[in-house]
């Protein structure tokens, strides 16, 4: 089943709780929370206090995308704040395997994210531990950027590597996804779709329903 993960970075923060509830009611599967530290990526977004304060708004999976150097420092704090899935960047972890194990030992789902320039092969020896691989379809750091179309081939290469190893982590795509281009990602093999501006720019509930309808159509054809 294809899942939708609205990124709250695109939401209106003065009514964040309400917006999360509205995408939840419209059928969002995960709530994608982008944590940025101003070092791994240029911008700073939010952290544990905000995540903890909106945790009570929904029971949906909190998918925390850590755009943070050495995220192992925050695994326990993120768990306490309410994360269900922690996704760390391969480029930001000196000991990626250890960090992934730490997330699993905390009882959470573990994901690894790849910047556009990072090849899927860096995950070869940790793939068996991962619940999810996040293929960035923009350079991380900001919402509202344009999708890099070449990343579709990377998703295919990743899917081939997974198949050759007999593994099937979820494949998440993040950055520049809209109702008009999401099919490209679905055809390439993505099954968790992050969308920030394409959900929260305008009628968020209506946009969630539109994405879910596209997913149903695609699954009907498959
Ligand atoms: C970008 C973030 C994304 C961002 C997506 O670094 O990881 O999750 O919020 O926003 P859109 O969908 O607007 O590109
Ligand atoms: Zn993200």
PDB file of N, CA, C and O and ligand atoms in Angstrom, residues 32 34 65 67 174, ligand 2:
ATOM      1  N   UNK A  32       5.082  13.722   8.578  1.00  0.00           N
ATOM      2  CA  UNK A  32       6.523  13.864   8.335  1.00  0.00           C
ATOM      3  C   UNK A  32       7.018  15.137   9.016  1.00  0.00           C
ATOM      4  O   UNK A  32       6.507  16.235   8.754  1.00  0.00           O
ATOM      5  N   UNK A  34      10.275  17.500   9.785  1.00  0.00           N
ATOM      6  CA  UNK A  34      11.625  17.815   9.312  1.00  0.00           C
ATOM      7  C   UNK A  34      12.406  18.577  10.366  1.00  0.00           C
ATOM      8  O   UNK A  34      12.128  19.753  10.611  1.00  0.00           O
ATOM      9  N   UNK A  65      12.318  13.149  10.201  1.00  0.00           N
ATOM     10  CA  UNK A  65      13.424  13.231   9.238  1.00  0.00           C
ATOM     11  C   UNK A  65      14.485  14.124   9.853  1.00  0.00           C
ATOM     12  O   UNK A  65      14.337  15.343   9.919  1.00  0.00           O
ATOM     13  N   UNK A  67      17.587  16.046   9.748  1.00  0.00           N
ATOM     14  CA  UNK A  67      18.628  16.685   8.936  1.00  0.00           C
ATOM     15  C   UNK A  67      19.588  17.357   9.912  1.00  0.00           C
ATOM     16  O   UNK A  67      19.658  18.589  10.031  1.00  0.00           O
ATOM     17  N   UNK A 174      11.101  12.392  -1.035  1.00  0.00           N
ATOM     18  CA  UNK A 174      10.878  13.652  -0.316  1.00  0.00           C
ATOM     19  C   UNK A 174      11.512  14.805  -1.081  1.00  0.00           C
ATOM     20  O   UNK A 174      12.720  14.813  -1.315  1.00  0.00           O
TER      21      UNK A 174
HETATM   22 ZN1  LIG B   2      11.737  15.682   4.888  1.00  0.00          ZN
END
